[in-house]
XYZ file of C-alpha atoms in Angstrom:
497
model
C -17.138 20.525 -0.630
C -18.076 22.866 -3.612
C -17.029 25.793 -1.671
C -13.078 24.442 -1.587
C -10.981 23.580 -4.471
C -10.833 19.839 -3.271
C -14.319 18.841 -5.002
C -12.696 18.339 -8.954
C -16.701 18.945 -10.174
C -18.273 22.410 -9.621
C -21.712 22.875 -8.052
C -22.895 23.754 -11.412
C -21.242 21.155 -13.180
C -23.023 18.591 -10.843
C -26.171 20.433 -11.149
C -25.927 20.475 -15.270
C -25.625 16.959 -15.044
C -28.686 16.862 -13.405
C -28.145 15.724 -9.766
C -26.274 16.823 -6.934
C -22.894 15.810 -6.645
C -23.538 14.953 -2.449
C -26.063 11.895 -4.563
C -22.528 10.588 -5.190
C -20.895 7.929 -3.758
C -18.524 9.954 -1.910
C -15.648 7.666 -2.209
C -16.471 7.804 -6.058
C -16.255 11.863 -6.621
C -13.145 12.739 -8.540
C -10.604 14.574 -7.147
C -7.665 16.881 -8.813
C -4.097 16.456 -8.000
C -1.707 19.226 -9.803
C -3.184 18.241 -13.525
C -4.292 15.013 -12.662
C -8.153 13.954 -11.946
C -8.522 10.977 -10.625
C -11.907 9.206 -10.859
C -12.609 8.535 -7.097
C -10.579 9.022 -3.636
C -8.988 5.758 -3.282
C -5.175 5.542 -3.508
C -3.269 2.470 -2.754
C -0.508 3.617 -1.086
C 3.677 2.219 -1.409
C 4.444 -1.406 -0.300
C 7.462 -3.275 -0.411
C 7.206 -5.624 -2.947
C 10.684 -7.132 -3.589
C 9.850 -8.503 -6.607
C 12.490 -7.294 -9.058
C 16.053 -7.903 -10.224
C 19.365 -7.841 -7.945
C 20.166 -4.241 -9.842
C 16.413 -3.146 -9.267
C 14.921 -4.053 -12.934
C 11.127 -4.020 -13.478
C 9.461 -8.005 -13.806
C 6.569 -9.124 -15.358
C 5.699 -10.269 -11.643
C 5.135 -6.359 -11.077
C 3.792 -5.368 -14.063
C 1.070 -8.435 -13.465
C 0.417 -7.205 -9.588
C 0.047 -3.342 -10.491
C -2.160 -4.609 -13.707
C -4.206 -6.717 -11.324
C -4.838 -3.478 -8.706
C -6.060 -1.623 -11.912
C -7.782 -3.614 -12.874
C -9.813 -3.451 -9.829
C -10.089 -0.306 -10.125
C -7.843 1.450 -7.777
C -7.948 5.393 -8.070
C -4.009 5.686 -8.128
C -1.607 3.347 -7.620
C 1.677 3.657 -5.704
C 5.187 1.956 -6.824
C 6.761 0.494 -4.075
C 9.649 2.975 -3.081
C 11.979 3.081 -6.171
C 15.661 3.497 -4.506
C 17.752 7.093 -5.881
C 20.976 5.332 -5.071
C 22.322 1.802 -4.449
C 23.112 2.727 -1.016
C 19.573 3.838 -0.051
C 18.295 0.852 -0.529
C 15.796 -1.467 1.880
C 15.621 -4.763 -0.152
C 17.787 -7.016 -1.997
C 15.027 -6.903 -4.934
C 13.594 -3.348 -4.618
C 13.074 -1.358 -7.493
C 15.525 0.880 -8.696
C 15.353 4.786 -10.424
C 19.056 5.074 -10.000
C 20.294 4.580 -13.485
C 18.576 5.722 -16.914
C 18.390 2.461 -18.278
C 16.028 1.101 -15.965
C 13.532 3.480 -17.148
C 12.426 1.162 -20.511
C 11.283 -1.275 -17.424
C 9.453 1.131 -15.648
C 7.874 2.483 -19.158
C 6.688 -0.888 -19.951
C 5.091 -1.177 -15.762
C 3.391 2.371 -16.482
C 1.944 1.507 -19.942
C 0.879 -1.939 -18.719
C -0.920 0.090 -15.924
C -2.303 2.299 -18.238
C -3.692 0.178 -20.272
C -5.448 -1.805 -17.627
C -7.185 1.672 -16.865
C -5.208 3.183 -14.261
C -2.875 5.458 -13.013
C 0.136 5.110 -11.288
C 2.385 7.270 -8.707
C 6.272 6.713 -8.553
C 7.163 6.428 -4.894
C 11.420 7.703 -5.127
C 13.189 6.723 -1.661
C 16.293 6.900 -0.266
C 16.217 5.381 3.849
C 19.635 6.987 5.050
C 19.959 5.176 8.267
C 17.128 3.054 7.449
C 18.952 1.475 4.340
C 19.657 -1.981 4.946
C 23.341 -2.953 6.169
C 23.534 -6.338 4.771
C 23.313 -4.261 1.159
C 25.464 -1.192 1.980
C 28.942 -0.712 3.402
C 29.817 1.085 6.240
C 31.328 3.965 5.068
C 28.040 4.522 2.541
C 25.317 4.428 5.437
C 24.543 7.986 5.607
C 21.890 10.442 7.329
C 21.692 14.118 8.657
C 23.660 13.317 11.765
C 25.551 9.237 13.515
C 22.252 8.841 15.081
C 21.945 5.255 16.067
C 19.152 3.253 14.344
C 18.316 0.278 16.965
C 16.402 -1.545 13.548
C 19.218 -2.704 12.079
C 21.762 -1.813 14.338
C 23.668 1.171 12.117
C 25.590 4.077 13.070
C 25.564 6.331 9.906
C 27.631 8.639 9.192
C 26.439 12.420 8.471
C 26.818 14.041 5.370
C 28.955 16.505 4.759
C 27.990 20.179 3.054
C 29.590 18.609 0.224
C 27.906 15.816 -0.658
C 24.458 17.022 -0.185
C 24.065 18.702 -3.363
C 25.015 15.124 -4.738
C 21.890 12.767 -2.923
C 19.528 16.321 -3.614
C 20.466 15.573 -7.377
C 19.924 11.885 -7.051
C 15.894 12.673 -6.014
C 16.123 15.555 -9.517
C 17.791 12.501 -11.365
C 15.187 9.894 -10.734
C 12.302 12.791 -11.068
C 13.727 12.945 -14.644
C 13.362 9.485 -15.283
C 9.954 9.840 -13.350
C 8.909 11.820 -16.358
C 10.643 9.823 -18.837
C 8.214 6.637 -17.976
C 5.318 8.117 -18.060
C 4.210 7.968 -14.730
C 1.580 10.252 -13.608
C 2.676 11.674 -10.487
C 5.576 11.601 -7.813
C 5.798 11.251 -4.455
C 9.129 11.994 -2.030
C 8.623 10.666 1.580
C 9.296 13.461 3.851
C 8.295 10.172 6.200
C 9.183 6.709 8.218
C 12.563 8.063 9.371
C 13.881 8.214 5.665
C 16.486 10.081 4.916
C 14.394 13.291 4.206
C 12.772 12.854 6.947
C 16.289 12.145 9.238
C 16.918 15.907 8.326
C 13.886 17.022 9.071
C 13.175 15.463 12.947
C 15.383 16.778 16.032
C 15.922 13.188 16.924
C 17.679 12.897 13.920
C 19.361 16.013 12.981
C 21.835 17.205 15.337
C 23.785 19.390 13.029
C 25.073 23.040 13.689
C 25.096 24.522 10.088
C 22.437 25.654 8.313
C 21.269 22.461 7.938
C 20.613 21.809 11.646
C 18.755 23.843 13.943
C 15.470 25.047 13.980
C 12.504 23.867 11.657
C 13.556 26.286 8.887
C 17.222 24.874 8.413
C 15.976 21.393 9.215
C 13.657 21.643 6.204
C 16.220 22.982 4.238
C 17.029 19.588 2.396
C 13.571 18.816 1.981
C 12.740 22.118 0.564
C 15.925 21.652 -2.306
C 15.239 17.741 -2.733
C 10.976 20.162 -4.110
C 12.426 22.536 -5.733
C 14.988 20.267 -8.144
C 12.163 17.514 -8.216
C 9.664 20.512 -9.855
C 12.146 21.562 -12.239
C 12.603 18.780 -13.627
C 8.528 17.382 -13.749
C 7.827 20.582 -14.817
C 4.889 23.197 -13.202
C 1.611 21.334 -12.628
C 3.000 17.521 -12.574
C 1.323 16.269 -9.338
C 4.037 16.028 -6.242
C 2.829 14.071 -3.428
C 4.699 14.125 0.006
C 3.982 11.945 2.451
C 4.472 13.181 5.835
C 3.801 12.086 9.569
C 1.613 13.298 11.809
C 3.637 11.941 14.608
C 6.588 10.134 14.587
C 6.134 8.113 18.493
C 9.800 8.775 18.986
C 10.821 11.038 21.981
C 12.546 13.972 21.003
C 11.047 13.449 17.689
C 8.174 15.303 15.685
C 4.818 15.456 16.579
C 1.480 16.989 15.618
C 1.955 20.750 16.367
C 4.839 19.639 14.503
C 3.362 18.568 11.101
C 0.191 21.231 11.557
C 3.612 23.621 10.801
C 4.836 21.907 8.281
C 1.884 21.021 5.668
C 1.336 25.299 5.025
C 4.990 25.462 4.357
C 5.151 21.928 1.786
C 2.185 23.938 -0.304
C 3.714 27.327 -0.138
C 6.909 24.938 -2.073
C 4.557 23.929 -4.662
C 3.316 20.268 -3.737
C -0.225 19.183 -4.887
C -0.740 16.816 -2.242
C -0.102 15.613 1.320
C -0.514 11.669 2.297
C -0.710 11.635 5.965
C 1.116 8.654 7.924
C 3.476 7.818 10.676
C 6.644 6.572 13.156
C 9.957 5.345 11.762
C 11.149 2.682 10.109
C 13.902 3.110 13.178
C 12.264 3.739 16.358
C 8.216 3.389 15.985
C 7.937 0.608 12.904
C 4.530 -0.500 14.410
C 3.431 3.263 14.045
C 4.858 2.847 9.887
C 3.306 -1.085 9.427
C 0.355 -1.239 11.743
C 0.204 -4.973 12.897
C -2.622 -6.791 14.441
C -3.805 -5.203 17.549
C -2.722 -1.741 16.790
C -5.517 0.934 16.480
C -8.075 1.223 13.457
C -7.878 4.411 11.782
C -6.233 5.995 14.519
C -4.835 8.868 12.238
C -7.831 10.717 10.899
C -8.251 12.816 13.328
C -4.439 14.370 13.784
C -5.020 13.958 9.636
C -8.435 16.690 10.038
C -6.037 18.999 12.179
C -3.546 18.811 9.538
C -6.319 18.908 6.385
C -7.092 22.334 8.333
C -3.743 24.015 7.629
C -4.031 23.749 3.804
C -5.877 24.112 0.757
C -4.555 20.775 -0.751
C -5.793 17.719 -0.795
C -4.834 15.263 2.200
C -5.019 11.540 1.757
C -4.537 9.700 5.063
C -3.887 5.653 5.489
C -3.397 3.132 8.523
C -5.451 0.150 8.896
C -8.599 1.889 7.054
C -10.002 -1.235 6.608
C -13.464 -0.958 5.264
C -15.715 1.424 3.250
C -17.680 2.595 5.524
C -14.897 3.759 7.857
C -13.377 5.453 4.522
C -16.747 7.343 3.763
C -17.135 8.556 6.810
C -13.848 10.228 7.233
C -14.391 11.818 3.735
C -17.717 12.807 4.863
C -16.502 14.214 8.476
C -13.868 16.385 6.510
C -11.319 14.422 8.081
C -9.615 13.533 4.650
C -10.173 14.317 1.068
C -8.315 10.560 -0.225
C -8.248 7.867 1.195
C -5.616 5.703 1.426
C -5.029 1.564 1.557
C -2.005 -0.303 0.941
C -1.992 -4.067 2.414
C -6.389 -4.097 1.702
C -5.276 -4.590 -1.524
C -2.986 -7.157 -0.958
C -5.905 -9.155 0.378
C -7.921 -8.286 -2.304
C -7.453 -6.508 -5.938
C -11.222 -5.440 -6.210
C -11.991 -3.739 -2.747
C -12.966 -0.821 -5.048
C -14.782 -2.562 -7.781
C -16.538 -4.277 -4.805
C -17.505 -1.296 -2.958
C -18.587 0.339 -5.934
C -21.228 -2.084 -6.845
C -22.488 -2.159 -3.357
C -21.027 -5.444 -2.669
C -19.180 -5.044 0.118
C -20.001 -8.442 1.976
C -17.673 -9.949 -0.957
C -14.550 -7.579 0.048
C -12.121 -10.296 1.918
C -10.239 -7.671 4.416
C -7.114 -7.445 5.293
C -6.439 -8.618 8.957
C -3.130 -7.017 9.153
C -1.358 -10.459 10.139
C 2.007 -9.470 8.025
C 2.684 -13.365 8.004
C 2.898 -12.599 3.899
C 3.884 -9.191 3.757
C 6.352 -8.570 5.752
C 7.540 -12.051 6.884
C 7.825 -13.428 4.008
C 9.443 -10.553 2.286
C 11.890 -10.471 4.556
C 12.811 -14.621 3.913
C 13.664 -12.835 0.548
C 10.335 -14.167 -1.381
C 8.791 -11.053 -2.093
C 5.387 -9.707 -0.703
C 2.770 -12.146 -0.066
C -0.447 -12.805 1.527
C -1.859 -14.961 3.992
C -5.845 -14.483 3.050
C -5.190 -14.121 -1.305
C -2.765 -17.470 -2.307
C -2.885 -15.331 -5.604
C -1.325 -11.904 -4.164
C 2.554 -12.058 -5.905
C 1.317 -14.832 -8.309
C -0.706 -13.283 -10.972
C 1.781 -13.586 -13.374
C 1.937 -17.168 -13.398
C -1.400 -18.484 -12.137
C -4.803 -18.698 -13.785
C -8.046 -19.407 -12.646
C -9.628 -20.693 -16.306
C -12.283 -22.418 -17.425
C -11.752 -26.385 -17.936
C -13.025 -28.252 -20.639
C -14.537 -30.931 -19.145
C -16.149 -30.067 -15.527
C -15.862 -32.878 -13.408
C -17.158 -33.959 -9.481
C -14.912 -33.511 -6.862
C -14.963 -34.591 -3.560
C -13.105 -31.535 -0.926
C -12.253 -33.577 2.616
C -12.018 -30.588 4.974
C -13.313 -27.236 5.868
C -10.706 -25.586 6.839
C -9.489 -21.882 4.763
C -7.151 -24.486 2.423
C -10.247 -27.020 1.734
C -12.429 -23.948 1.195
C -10.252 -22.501 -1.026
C -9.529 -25.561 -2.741
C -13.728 -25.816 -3.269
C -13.994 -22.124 -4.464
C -11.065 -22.044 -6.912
C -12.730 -25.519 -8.974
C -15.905 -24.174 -8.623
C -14.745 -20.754 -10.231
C -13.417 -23.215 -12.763
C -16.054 -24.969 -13.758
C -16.072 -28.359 -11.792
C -19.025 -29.879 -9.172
C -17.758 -29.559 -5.899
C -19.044 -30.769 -2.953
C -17.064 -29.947 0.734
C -16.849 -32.381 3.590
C -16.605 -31.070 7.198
C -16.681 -33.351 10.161
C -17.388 -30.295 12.389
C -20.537 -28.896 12.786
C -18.889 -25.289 11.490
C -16.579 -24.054 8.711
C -13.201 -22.889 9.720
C -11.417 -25.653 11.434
C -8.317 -24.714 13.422
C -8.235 -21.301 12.006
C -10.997 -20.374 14.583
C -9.074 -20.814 17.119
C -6.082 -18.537 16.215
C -9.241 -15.928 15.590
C -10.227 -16.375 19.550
C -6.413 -15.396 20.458
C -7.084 -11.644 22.064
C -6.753 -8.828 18.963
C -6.738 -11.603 16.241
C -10.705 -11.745 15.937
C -9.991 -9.975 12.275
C -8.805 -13.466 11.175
C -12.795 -14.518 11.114
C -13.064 -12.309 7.765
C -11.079 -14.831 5.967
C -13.912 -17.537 7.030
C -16.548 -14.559 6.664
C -15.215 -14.039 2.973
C -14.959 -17.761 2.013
C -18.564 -18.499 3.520
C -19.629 -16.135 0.441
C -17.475 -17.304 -2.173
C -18.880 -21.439 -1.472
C -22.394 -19.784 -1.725
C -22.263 -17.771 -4.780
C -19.805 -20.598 -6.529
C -22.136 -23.103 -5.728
C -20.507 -25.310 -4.177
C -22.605 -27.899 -1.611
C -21.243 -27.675 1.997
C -22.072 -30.970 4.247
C -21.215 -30.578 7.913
C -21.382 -32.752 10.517
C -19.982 -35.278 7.846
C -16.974 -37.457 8.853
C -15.440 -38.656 4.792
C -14.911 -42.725 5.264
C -14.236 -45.063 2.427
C -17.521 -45.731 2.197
C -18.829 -42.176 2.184
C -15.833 -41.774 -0.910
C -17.554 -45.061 -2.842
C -21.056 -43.314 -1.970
C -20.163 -40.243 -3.715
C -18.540 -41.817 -6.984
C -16.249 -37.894 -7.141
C -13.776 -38.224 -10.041
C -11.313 -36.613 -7.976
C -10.340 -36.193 -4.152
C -9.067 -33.325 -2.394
C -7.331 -34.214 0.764
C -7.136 -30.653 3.226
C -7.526 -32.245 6.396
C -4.440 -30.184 8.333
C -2.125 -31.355 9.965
């Protein structure tokens, strides 16, 4: 590592601190990115959120979920994808960069973050064919070429010469007011079948001027959308693309593909490549990774890619645990490593894995019942696994006053949370489960074929009743009389349906 620029420590600064800096965690060694060092290789990468305004305002609900990731100590932390213009947009409630004054939101997001310790990335979008219909006209939906997006259904329209200085100054516009917040980087998704991106595949982009073509015209947006974005974030202000390493559409990019590419996005000047893949079009299991897809499947075509440049490469997709994440780092397959929904399920996975106590990470299954489901029922991000993912603004787990005993009637994840959350509070809790085993029904959706990941959730809540101390009886049908028996001050009925 000390032999490439990647390591942000020298071999002799390690040394005159007085160990080697392999004695490191590796997941814990800084890394540099343009001017920014970051204190160890975990990014959280962009995901939906939809929790702001109808004209893409900042809420305390995201200032409270980004606080919450910092808090856990998160490397850097990823907006979801701030829209460049109204008709770019995914979500009803996604952020917005589009005007200057929504940047006194996004200041008051950045400082929060800051303040909770960490630093944050502004993720600036605009989906072209991928924008959502429902929000944008017909005449607005726009791309490189009328490709049909079978998604959502849309024929765009291409642009024309004309107009394409206009959405290249939309990216320099919201770079501006990148800058203007405070954020400490920027990344532009040359990714997902975005509009970048719909210029840059063959599937896409089936124009005949020197837009069109071969790689070097079809990169010919992307390369403008750089250039404007560095001058206005000035020289050394980190740019992060993220980029596929295959897109699993047919007639679409692939890896020989992006092995070209990534030389050519550092000769423009970017600082860092976050590896990825599909479209939000064609391949949207390839983008979201849903149960049963494959773990990790990217780091090697990411190692291929890492080989082509001198820049750091984060990678993501269903990276799960920290062992996986080590050993790419430690294979050379990846210099960052990148989660998004893990942190949905839990807020500490780094604080966890930093103090060695990684049996008390709760893991992300990749379900999407909160995350995508409910986001699109217009709720905003969720999660199955954390009841307090989207909620951290208005719920607090605080001490009470007077502890009392209460009585849980049910071991099933709801009763166990129920136990852990009074425990964590203060209050005597004792859990009733007829069965012989924690879990109830929920063990059975874990036996479906490619669902066994939903037995963390029981793994993780096994741990929390233990160190809570809360007193698990099994085998322990709750009558009246076992109620008068136990004298609880209070009952707590999670018996399913």
């Amino acid at each position: 590592m000390c032999s490439r620029f990647r390591a942000s420590i020298s071999c002799s600064q390690a040394a005159g601190k007085g160990g080697n800096i392999m004695a490191l965690d590796i997941l814990f060694q800084p890394i540099q990115i343009g001017t920014l060092e970051l204190p160890n290789r975990v990014l959280m990468t962009t995901i939906k959120l939809g929790y702001g305004t109808p004209q893409g305002d900042v809420t305390d609900r995201h200032i409270a979920f980004y606080v919450r990731r910092a808090e856990g100590g998160v490397g850097l932390i990823t907006t979801e994808p701030m829209y460049i213009n109204p008709n770019g947009r995914e979500l009803p409630t996604q952020l917005g960069i589009h005007e200057d004054r929504l940047v006194e939101g996004l200041r008051r997001l950045v400082d929060a973050v800051h303040g909770a310790g960490g630093r944050i990335m502004a993720h600036i979008n605009h989906a072209g064919r991928a924008a959502n219909p429902k929000l944008v006209p017909e005449g607005e939906r726009v791309s490189a070429s009328d490709v049909f997006c079978p998604a959502n259904g849309v024929v765009p329209r291409p642009l024309s010469l004309a107009e394409i200085p206009d959405y290249i100054g939309y990216f320099a516009e919201a770079a501006r007011r990148v800058r203007k917040a405070g954020f400490d980087a920027i990344e532009i998704p040359f990714s997902h079948g975005y509009l970048i991106h719909q210029f840059l595949s063959p599937h896409t982009n089936r124009r005949d001027d020197e837009y069109g073509g071969p790689l070097e015209n079809r990169l010919r947006f992307g390369r403008e959308v750089i250039a404007a974005v560095r001058e206005e974030v000035g020289q050394g202000f980190p740019i992060v693309v993220r980029m596929n390493a295959k897109d699993y559409v047919d007639g679409g990019l692939d890896l020989e593909d992006a092995e070209a590419l990534a030389p050519l996005l550092e000769q423009m000047g970017v600082n860092a490549l976050s590896i990825t893949s599909g479209t939000m079009c064609e391949s949207v299991p390839y983008c979201l990774y849903p149960i049963g897809t494959p773990k990790a499947h990217l780091l090697p075509m990411a190692a291929r890619i890492r080989s082509q440049v001198s820049i750091p490469i984060a990678v993501a997709g269903r990276i799960r645990t920290p062992d996986v994440a080590r050993e790419a780092l430690e294979q050379g397959q990846a210099d960052w490593i990148g989660l998004g929904r893990p942190f949905l399920a839990d807020p500490d996975w780094v604080r966890k894995t930093q103090a060695g106590d990684e049996v008390a990470i709760l893991r992300c299954a990749a379900c999407h019942q909160g995350c995508l489901a409910e986001l699109r029922k217009g709720h905003g991000t969720s999660c199955l696994f954390n009841p307090m993912t989207g909620r951290e603004a208005e719920v607090k787990i605080t001490p009470v006053k007077k502890p009392r005993r209460i009585m849980v009637v049910g071991g099933g994840p709801g009763g166990m949370e129920a136990a852990i959350i009074a425990a964590q509070r203060g209050h005597r809790v004792t859990l009733y489960e007829r069965d012989d085993r924690l879990g109830g029904r929920f063990r059975e959706a874990a036996q479906v074929p490619y669902k066994e990941e939903f037995f963390d959730l029981i793994r993780y809540q096994r741990v929390q009743l233990q160190r809570t101390g809360v007193e698990v009886r099994l085998n322990t049908p709750v009558t009246p009389e076992v109620v008068d028996a136990a004298k609880p001050d209070a009952v707590v009925v999670a018996t399913g349906a």
